[in-house]
Coordinates of C-alpha atoms in Angstrom, one line a residue:
M1 CA 10.6 94.5 -51.5
K2 CA 10.8 90.8 -52.6
K3 CA 11.6 91.8 -56.2
W4 CA 14.4 94.2 -55.0
L5 CA 16.1 91.7 -52.7
P6 CA 18.1 89.9 -55.5
I7 CA 19.2 93.2 -57.0
I8 CA 20.3 94.5 -53.6
L9 CA 22.2 91.3 -52.8
A10 CA 23.9 91.3 -56.2
L11 CA 24.9 94.9 -55.8
L12 CA 26.2 94.2 -52.3
A13 CA 28.3 91.3 -53.5
S14 CA 29.9 93.4 -56.3
V15 CA 30.8 96.2 -53.8
I16 CA 32.4 93.7 -51.4
A17 CA 34.3 92.0 -54.2
S18 CA 35.6 95.3 -55.7
S19 CA 36.6 96.7 -52.3
G20 CA 39.1 94.0 -51.7
C21 CA 37.6 92.8 -48.5
V22 CA 37.3 89.3 -49.8
R23 CA 40.4 87.8 -51.3
P24 CA 40.3 84.6 -53.3
H25 CA 42.1 81.6 -51.7
Q26 CA 45.6 81.2 -53.1
G27 CA 47.6 78.0 -52.9
P28 CA 46.6 74.3 -52.8
P29 CA 43.0 73.5 -52.0
I30 CA 42.1 73.1 -48.3
P31 CA 41.3 69.4 -47.7
V32 CA 37.9 68.7 -46.3
V33 CA 38.3 66.7 -43.1
P34 CA 35.2 64.9 -41.8
I35 CA 34.3 65.5 -38.2
V36 CA 34.0 62.3 -36.3
A37 CA 31.9 62.5 -33.2
P38 CA 33.4 60.6 -30.3
I39 CA 31.6 57.5 -29.1
V40 CA 30.0 58.5 -25.9
T41 CA 28.6 55.8 -23.7
A42 CA 25.9 56.8 -21.3
P43 CA 26.5 56.2 -17.6
I44 CA 25.3 52.8 -16.5
R45 CA 23.3 51.5 -13.5
V46 CA 24.4 48.2 -12.0
V47 CA 22.3 46.1 -9.7
I48 CA 23.4 42.7 -8.3
V49 CA 20.9 40.6 -6.5
K50 CA 22.1 37.5 -4.6
D51 CA 21.1 35.1 -1.9
N52 CA 23.4 35.3 1.1
A53 CA 22.4 31.8 2.2
T54 CA 23.7 30.2 -1.0
A55 CA 26.8 32.5 -1.5
N56 CA 29.1 29.9 0.1
R57 CA 28.1 27.4 -2.7
L58 CA 29.3 29.7 -5.5
P59 CA 32.5 28.7 -7.4
S60 CA 35.5 30.6 -5.9
A61 CA 36.1 32.6 -9.1
Q62 CA 32.5 33.8 -9.2
L63 CA 32.6 34.7 -5.5
A64 CA 35.8 36.6 -6.0
A65 CA 34.2 38.5 -8.9
L66 CA 31.2 39.4 -6.6
N67 CA 33.6 41.0 -4.1
S68 CA 36.0 42.3 -6.7
S69 CA 37.7 45.7 -6.2
N70 CA 37.6 45.9 -10.1
L71 CA 33.8 45.9 -9.9
R72 CA 33.6 48.5 -7.2
N73 CA 36.2 50.8 -8.8
Y74 CA 34.6 50.5 -12.3
C75 CA 31.1 51.3 -10.9
Q76 CA 32.4 54.2 -8.9
S77 CA 33.7 55.8 -12.1
H78 CA 31.1 54.7 -14.6
C79 CA 27.8 54.6 -12.9
Q80 CA 25.2 57.3 -13.2
L81 CA 24.9 59.5 -10.2
G82 CA 21.8 59.0 -8.1
P83 CA 19.2 61.6 -7.1
D84 CA 21.6 63.1 -4.5
G85 CA 24.1 63.9 -7.3
R86 CA 26.9 62.1 -5.5
T87 CA 26.2 58.4 -5.1
P88 CA 26.8 56.1 -8.1
E89 CA 23.8 54.0 -9.0
F90 CA 25.5 50.7 -8.1
R91 CA 23.8 48.4 -5.6
T92 CA 24.0 44.9 -4.3
Y93 CA 20.9 43.5 -2.7
T94 CA 19.3 40.3 -1.5
W95 CA 16.2 39.0 -3.1
D96 CA 13.9 40.3 -0.3
A97 CA 15.3 43.8 -0.1
D98 CA 13.0 46.8 0.4
L99 CA 13.8 49.4 -2.3
R100 CA 11.1 52.0 -1.6
M101 CA 13.7 54.7 -1.0
Q102 CA 15.7 54.0 -4.1
S103 CA 15.5 55.7 -7.5
Q104 CA 13.1 54.4 -10.1
G105 CA 16.0 53.1 -12.3
I106 CA 17.4 51.0 -9.4
R107 CA 13.9 49.7 -8.6
D108 CA 13.3 48.8 -12.3
A109 CA 16.6 46.9 -12.5
F110 CA 15.9 45.1 -9.2
N111 CA 12.4 44.1 -10.4
D112 CA 13.9 42.8 -13.7
A113 CA 16.4 40.7 -11.6
V114 CA 13.6 39.3 -9.4
L115 CA 11.4 38.6 -12.4
N116 CA 14.1 36.8 -14.4
G117 CA 16.6 35.5 -12.0
K118 CA 15.1 34.6 -8.6
S119 CA 14.2 31.1 -9.5
S120 CA 17.7 30.5 -11.0
G121 CA 19.3 30.2 -7.6
V122 CA 22.4 32.2 -8.8
P123 CA 23.3 35.8 -8.3
W124 CA 21.8 38.0 -11.0
L125 CA 23.4 41.0 -12.7
V126 CA 21.5 43.9 -14.3
V127 CA 23.5 46.5 -16.2
N128 CA 21.6 49.3 -18.1
N129 CA 23.0 52.3 -19.9
G130 CA 19.6 53.8 -20.7
T131 CA 19.5 52.4 -24.2
T132 CA 20.5 48.8 -23.9
G133 CA 22.0 46.5 -21.3
Y134 CA 22.4 43.1 -19.8
S135 CA 20.2 41.1 -17.4
G136 CA 21.4 37.6 -16.7
P137 CA 23.3 35.3 -14.4
F138 CA 26.3 36.9 -12.7
P139 CA 29.4 36.2 -14.7
A140 CA 31.6 33.3 -13.7
T141 CA 34.9 35.3 -13.4
D142 CA 36.1 38.8 -12.8
A143 CA 37.3 39.0 -16.5
D144 CA 33.8 38.0 -17.8
L145 CA 32.2 40.5 -15.4
M146 CA 34.5 43.4 -16.6
A147 CA 33.7 42.5 -20.2
V148 CA 30.0 42.9 -19.6
L149 CA 30.4 46.1 -17.8
K150 CA 32.7 47.6 -20.4
K151 CA 30.4 46.5 -23.2
Y152 CA 27.6 48.7 -21.8
G153 CA 29.6 51.3 -19.9
G154 CA 32.7 51.8 -22.0
E155 CA 36.3 51.7 -21.1

């Protein structure tokens, strides 16, 4: 059968060509347009860890960013949904919070904040999109905070 396959294919091609089923393209050549895949950013997880006892000592711009509606609205629309399929993975905790009932991703982010930020005395922000992220002191202003979130979560 293997030696007959090229002969059968050649015969089939000549029958199709002579039957008029396939017409050659007439007119200008069709331009080849590359397909550009959209940039898709994975949903993010956001964990903020703070100390309520020292919150009143924060600069006013940083305190405003911590309580910002921009932060809440952005996280509502860009955070990965939790195990229940409805609740965005955006949490604010104190350093001594009990996270046994939270998802593993939230616990990992919290543990990273505790490991890296507890001794700093400032609120700590962890943003993770599954590939990369930010773990560091909470930004000083709402604009700085939104820049960090958009860097890892997209517009």
